[in-house]
Short mmCIF file of C-alpha atoms in Angstrom, two decimals:
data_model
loop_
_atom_site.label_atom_id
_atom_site.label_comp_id
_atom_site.label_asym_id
_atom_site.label_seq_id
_atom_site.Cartn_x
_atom_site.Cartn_y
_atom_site.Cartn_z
CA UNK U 1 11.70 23.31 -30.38
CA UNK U 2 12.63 20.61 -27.86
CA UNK U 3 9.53 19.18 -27.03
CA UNK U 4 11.22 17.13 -24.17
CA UNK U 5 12.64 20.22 -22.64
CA UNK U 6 9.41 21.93 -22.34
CA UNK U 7 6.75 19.18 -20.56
CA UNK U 8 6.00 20.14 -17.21
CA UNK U 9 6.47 16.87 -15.57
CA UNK U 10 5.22 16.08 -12.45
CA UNK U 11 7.59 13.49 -10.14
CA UNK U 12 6.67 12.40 -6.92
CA UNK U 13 7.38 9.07 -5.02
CA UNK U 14 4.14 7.55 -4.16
CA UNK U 15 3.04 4.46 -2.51
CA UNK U 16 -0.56 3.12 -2.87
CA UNK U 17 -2.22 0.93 -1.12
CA UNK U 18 -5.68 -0.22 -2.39
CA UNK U 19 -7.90 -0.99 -0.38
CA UNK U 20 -10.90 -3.64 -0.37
CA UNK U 21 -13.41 -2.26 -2.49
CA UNK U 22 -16.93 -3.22 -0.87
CA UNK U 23 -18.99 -2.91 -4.13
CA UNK U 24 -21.87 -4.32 -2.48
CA UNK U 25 -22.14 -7.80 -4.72
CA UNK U 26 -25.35 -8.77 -5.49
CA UNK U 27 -26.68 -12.25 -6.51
CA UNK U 28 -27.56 -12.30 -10.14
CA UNK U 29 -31.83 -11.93 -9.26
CA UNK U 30 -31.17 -8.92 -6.63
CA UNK U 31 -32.25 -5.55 -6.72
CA UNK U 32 -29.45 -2.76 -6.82
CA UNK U 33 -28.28 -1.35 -3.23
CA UNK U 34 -29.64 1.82 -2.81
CA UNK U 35 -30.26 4.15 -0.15
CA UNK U 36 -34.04 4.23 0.02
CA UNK U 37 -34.95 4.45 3.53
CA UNK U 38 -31.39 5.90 4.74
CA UNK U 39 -32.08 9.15 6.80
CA UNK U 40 -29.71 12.51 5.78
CA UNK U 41 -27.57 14.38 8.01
CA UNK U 42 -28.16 18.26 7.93
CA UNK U 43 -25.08 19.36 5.79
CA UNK U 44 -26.25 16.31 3.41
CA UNK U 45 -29.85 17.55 3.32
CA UNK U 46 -28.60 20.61 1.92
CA UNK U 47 -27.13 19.20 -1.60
CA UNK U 48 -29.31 16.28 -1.89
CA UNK U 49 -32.20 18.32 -1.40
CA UNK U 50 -31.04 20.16 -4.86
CA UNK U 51 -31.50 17.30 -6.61
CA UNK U 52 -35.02 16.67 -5.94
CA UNK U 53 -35.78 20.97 -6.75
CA UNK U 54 -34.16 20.68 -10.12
CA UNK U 55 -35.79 17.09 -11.25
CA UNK U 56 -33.18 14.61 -10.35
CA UNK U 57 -33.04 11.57 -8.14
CA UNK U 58 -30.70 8.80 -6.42
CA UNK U 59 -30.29 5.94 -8.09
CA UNK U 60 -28.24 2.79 -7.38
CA UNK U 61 -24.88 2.51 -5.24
CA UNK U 62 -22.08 2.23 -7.94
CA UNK U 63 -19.48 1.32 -5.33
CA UNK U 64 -18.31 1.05 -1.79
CA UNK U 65 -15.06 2.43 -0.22
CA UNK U 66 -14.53 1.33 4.03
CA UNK U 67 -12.34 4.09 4.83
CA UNK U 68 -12.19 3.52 8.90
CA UNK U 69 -14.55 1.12 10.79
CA UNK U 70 -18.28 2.18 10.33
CA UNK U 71 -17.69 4.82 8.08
CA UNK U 72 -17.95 3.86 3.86
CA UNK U 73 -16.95 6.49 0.95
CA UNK U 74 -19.89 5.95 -1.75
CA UNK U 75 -20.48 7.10 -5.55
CA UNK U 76 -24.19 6.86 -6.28
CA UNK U 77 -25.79 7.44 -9.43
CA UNK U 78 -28.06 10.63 -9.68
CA UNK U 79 -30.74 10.33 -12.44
CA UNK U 80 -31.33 13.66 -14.24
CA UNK U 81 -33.52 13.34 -17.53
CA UNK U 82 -31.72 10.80 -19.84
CA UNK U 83 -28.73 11.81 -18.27
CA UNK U 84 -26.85 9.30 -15.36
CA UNK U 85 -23.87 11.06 -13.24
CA UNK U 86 -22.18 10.34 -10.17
CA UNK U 87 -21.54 12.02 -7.10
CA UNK U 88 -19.73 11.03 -3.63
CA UNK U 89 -21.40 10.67 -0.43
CA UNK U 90 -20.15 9.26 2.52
CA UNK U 91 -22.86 7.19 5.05
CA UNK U 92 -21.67 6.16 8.57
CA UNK U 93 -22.90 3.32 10.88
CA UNK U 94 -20.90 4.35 14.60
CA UNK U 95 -22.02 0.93 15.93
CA UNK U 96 -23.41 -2.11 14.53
CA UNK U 97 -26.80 -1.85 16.22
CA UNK U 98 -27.26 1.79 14.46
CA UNK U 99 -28.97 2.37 11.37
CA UNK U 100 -27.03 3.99 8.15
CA UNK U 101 -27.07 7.60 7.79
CA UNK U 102 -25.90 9.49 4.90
CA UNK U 103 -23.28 11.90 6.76
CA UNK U 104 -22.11 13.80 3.91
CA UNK U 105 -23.08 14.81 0.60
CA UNK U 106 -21.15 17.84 -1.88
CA UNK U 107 -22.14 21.42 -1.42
CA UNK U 108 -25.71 22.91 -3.37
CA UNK U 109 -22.96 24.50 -5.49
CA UNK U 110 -21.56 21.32 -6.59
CA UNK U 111 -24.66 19.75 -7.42
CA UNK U 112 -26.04 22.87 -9.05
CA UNK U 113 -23.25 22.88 -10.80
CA UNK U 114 -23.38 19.34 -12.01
CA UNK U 115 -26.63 19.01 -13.14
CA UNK U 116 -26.31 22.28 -15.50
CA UNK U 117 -23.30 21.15 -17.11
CA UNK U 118 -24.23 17.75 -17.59
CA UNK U 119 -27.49 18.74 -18.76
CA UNK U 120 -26.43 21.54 -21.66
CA UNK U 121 -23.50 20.97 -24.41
CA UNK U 122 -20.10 22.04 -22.27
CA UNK U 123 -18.39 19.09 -21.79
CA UNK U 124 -16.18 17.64 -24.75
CA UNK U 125 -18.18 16.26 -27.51
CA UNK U 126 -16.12 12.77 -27.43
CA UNK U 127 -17.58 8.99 -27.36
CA UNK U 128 -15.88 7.57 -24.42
CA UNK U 129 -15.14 3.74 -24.65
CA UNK U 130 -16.94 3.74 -21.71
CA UNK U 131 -20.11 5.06 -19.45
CA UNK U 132 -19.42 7.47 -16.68
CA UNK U 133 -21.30 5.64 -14.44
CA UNK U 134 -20.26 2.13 -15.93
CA UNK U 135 -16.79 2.68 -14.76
CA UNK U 136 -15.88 -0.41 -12.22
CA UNK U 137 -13.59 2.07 -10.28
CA UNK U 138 -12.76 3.33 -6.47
CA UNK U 139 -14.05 6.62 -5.62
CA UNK U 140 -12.82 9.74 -7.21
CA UNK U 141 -12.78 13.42 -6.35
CA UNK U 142 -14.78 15.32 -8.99
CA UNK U 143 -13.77 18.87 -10.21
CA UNK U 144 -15.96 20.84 -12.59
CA UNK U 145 -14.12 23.87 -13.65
CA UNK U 146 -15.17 26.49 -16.11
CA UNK U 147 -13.03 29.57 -17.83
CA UNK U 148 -14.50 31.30 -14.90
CA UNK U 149 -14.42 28.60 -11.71
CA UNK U 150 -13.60 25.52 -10.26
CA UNK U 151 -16.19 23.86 -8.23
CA UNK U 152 -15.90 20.65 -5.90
CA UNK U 153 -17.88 19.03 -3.41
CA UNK U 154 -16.67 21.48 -0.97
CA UNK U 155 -18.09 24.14 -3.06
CA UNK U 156 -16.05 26.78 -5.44
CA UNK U 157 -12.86 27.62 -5.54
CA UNK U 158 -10.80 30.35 -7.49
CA UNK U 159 -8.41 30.15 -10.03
CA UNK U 160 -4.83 30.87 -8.88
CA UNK U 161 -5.57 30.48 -5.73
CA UNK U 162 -4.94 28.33 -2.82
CA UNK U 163 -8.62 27.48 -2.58
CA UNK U 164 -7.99 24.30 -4.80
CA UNK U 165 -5.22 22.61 -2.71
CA UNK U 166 -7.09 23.15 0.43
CA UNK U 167 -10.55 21.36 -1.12
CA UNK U 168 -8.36 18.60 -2.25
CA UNK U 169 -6.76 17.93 1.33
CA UNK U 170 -9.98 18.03 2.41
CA UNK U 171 -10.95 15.05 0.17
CA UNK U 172 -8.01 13.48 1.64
CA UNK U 173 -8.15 14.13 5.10
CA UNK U 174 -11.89 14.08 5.88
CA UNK U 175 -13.64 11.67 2.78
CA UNK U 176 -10.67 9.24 2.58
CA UNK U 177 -9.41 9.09 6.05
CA UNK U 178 -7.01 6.93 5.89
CA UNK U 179 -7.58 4.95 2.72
CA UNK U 180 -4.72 5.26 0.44
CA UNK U 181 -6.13 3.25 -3.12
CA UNK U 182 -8.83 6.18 -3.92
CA UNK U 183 -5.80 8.27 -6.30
CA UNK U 184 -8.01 9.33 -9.15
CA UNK U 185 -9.81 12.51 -10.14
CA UNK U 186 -13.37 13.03 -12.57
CA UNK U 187 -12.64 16.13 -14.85
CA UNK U 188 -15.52 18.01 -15.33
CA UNK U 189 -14.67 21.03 -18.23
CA UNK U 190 -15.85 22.96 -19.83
CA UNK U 191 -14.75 22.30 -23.73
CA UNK U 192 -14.04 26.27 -24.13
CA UNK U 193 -11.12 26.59 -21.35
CA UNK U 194 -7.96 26.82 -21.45
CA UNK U 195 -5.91 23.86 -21.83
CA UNK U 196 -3.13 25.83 -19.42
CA UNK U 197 -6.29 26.20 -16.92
CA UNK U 198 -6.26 22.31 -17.08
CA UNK U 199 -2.82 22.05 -16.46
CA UNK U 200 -3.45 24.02 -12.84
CA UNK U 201 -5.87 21.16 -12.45
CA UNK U 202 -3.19 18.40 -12.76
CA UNK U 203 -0.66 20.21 -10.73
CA UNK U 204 -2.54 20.62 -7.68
CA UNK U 205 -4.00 16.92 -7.81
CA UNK U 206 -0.32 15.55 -8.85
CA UNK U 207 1.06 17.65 -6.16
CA UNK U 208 -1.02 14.82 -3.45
CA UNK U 209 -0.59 11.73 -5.61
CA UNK U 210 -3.70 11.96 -7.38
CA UNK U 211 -2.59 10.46 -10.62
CA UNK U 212 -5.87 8.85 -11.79
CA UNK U 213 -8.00 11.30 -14.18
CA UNK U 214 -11.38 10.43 -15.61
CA UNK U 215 -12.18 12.98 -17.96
CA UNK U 216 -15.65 12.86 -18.80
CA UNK U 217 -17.47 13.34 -22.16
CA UNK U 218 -20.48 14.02 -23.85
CA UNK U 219 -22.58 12.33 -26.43
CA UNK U 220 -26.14 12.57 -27.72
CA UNK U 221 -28.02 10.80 -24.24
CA UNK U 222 -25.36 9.93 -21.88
CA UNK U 223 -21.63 10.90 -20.18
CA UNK U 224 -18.84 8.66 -20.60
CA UNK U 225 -15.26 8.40 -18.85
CA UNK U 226 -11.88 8.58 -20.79
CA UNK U 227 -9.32 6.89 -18.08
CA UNK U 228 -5.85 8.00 -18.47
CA UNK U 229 -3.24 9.57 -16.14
CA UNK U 230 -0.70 12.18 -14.76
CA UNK U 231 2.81 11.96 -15.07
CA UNK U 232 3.77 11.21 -11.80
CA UNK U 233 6.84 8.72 -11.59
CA UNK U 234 9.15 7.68 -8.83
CA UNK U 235 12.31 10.22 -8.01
CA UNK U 236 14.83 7.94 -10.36
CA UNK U 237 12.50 8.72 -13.41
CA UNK U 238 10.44 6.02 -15.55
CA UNK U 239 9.92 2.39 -14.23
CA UNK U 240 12.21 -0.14 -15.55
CA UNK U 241 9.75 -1.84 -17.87
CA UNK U 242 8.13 1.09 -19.05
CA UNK U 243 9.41 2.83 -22.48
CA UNK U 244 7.85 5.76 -23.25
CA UNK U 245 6.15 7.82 -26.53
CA UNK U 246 5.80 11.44 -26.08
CA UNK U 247 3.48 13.77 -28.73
CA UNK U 248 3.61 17.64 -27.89
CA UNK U 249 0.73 18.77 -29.73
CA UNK U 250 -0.55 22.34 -31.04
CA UNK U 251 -3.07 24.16 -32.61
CA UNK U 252 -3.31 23.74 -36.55
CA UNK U 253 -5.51 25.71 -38.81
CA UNK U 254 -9.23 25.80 -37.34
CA UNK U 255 -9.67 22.19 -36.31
CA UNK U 256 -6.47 20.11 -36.25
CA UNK U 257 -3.02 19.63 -34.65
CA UNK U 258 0.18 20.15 -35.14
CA UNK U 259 2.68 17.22 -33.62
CA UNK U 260 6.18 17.29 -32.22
CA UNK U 261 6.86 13.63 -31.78
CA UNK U 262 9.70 11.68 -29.66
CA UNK U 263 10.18 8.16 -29.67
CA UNK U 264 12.05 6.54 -26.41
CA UNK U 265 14.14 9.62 -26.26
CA UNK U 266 14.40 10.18 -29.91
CA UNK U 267 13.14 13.18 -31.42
CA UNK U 268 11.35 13.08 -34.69
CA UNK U 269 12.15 15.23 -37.49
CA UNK U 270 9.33 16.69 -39.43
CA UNK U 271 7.73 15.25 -42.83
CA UNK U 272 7.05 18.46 -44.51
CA UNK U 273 3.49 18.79 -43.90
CA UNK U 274 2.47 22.20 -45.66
CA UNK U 275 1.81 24.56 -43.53
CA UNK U 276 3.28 22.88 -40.40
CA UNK U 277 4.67 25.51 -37.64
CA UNK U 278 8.62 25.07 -37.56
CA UNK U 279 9.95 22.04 -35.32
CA UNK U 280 7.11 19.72 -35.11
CA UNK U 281 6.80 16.35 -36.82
CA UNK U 282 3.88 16.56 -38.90
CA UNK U 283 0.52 18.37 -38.82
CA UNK U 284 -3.42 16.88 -39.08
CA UNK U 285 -6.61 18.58 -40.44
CA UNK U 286 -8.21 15.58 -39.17
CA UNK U 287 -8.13 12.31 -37.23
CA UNK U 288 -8.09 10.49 -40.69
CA UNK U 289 -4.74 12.55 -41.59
CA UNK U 290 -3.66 11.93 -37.86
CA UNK U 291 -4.10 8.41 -38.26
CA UNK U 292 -1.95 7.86 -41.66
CA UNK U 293 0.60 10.86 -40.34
CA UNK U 294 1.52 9.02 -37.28
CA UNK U 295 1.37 5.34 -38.58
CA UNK U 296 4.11 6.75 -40.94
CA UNK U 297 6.32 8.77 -38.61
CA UNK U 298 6.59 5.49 -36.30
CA UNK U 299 6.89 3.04 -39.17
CA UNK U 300 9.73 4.87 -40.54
CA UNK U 301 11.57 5.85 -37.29
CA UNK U 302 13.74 2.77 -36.97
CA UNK U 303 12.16 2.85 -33.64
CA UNK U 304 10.56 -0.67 -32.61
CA UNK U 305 7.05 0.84 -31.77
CA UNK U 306 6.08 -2.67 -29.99
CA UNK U 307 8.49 -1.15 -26.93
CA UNK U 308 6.54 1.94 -26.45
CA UNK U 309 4.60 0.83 -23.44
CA UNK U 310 2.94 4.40 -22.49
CA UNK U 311 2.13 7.49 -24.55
CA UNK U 312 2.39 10.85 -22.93
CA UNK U 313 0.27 13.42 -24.69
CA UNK U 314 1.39 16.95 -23.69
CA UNK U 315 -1.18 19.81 -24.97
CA UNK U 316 0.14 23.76 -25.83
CA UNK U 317 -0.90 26.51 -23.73
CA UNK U 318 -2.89 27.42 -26.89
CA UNK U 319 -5.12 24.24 -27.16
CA UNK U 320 -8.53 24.79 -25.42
CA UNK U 321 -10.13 21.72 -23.78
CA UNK U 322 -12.20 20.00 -26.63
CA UNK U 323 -8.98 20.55 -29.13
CA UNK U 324 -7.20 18.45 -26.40
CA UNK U 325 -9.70 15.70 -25.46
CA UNK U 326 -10.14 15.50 -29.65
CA UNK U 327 -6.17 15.00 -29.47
CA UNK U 328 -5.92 12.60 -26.58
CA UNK U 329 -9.14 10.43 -28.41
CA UNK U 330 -7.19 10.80 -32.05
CA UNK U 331 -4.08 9.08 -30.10
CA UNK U 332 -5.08 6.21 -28.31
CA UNK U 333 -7.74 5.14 -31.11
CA UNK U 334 -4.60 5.65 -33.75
CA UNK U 335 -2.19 3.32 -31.63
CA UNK U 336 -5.15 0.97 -30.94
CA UNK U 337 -4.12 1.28 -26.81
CA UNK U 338 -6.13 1.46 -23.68
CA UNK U 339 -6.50 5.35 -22.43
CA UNK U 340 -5.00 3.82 -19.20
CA UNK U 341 -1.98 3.57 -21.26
CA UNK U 342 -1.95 7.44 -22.17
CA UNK U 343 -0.54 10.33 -20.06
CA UNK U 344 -1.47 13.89 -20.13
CA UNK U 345 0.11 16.74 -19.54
CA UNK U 346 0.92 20.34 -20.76
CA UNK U 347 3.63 22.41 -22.34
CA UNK U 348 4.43 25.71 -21.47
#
């Protein structure tokens, strides 16, 4: 098996440009921004009028994103319960003598669809290193998708379809304008799907240059954010300074993972593990046995692990979602690296 062979990579050349991010400072004794007081378009009436007919409320501005003159890409916090999500909106001010108005807000789907999964047991069952709506971060485009559908802002889209791509341009053309630093994406999944289904996901936003992905987790009271990224690299392959890890990772008995491992282009021959399906490095019942396994394979590799910059983590076809958030959590809490450092992709 020739775990190299078989990631689908995704190259594109890419320039991006960030932006200023308008956060809205606030002296240390201020209350949070909010948008008490702003008046709602129509089409925003219609999703933010969801919130307030299943419990939930509008809480503070999280951040700030000028796209053109008088027009500002938000994320505000929605309350729900214990819960405390996110969701875009954009307000618009055509002069300076005109008050704000909230212009746009997602679809009732989308926020329907929001508050149900965030309120019941879906989403991976993973502590995040950090809050979802903690995250000092530009804008993202959220996508909740289920074995059944993918929902956006725009409102729901089929699998294997075009649907997707032409929700995503929309988030290009119309929320962004012509800001070019907003590149990331919130995962919303359910833990059940497909891992393949998730690797539709990443083509379609990889496909634009969205290379950013939040994937966001559950715990007991609140969602967190797991940052990492899509393999998207410039058309001569890797950066000079970056070396890269790669772990192609499988099912293994009811709860772990089996691990084909390659080391800055050096494929890792397997320990023995009982059990272990031909061709991969070592298997895992557990992140305890992950931990030791893979502290091993690199210590003994004759590999100098301090030049691995990046770690790509490319799930089977046969992985649902939890098995490959568990994965991607086992990895960059083994190597004791920032999830911005980790990759992740899929193998066919």
């Amino acid at each position: 098996m020739n775990i190299g062979s078989q990631i689908v990579g995704c190259v594109a050349g890419m320039v991006a440009t960030l932006l200023l991010m308008v956060a809205a400072p606030q002296p240390a004794q201020a209350q949070p921004w909010t948008l008490e007081g702003v008046s709602w378009s129509a089409q925003a009436s219609e999703g933010l009028d969801v919130l307030s007919e299943r419990g939930a409320e509008l809480g503070r501005v999280l951040v700030a994103e000028r796209v053109v003159t008088g027009r500002y890409l938000l994320e505000v916090e929605v309350r729900h319960g214990e819960r405390r999500l996110r969701m875009p909106m954009i307000v618009t001010r055509p002069t300076p003598e005109q008050a704000l108005e909230v212009s746009w807000a997602p679809a009732p789907e989308y926020v329907s669809a929001l508050l149900t999964l965030a309120s019941g047991d879906g989403l991976p069952p993973e502590v995040a290193p950090t809050a979802w709506v903690e995250e000092r971060r530009l804008p993202a485009l959220p996508i909740i998708a289920t074995r059944a559908r993918i929902i956006t802002p725009y409102g729901e889209a089929a699998w294997q379809s075009p649907e997707l791509s032409r929700h995503i341009m929309r988030w290009l053309n119309d929320a962004l304008t012509e800001a070019g630093g907003p590149a990331g994406i919130d995962l919303l999944l359910d833990r059940r799907m497909e891992w393949a289904q998730v690797g539709e996901l990443m083509m379609n936003a990889a496909a634009v240059g969205l290379f950013r992905v939040h994937i966001i987790t559950r715990d007991e009271t609140q969602l967190g954010a797991i940052a990492t990224n899509l393999p998207i690299f410039p058309e001569g392959g890797l950066p000079d300074a970056m070396v890269l890890g790669v772990l192609g990772v499988y099912p293994h008995n009811e709860d772990g993972i089996g691990v084909g491992v390659r080391l800055d282009e050096q494929t890792i021959e397997a320990t023995g593990t009982e059990g272990c399906r031909e061709g991969l490095t070592f298997c895992a019942r557990d992140g305890e046995e992950f931990d030791e396994a893979l502290a091993t394979v690199i210590a003994n590799a004759g590999v100098d692990a301090a030049r691995i910059t990046h770690w790509l983590l490319a799930g089977s076809s046969e992985f649902n979602v939890g098995q490959g958030v568990r994965a991607l959590v086992w990895t960059y809490t083994t190597l004791n690296i920032a999830p911005q450092s980790t990759f992740i992709g899929y193998i066919e």
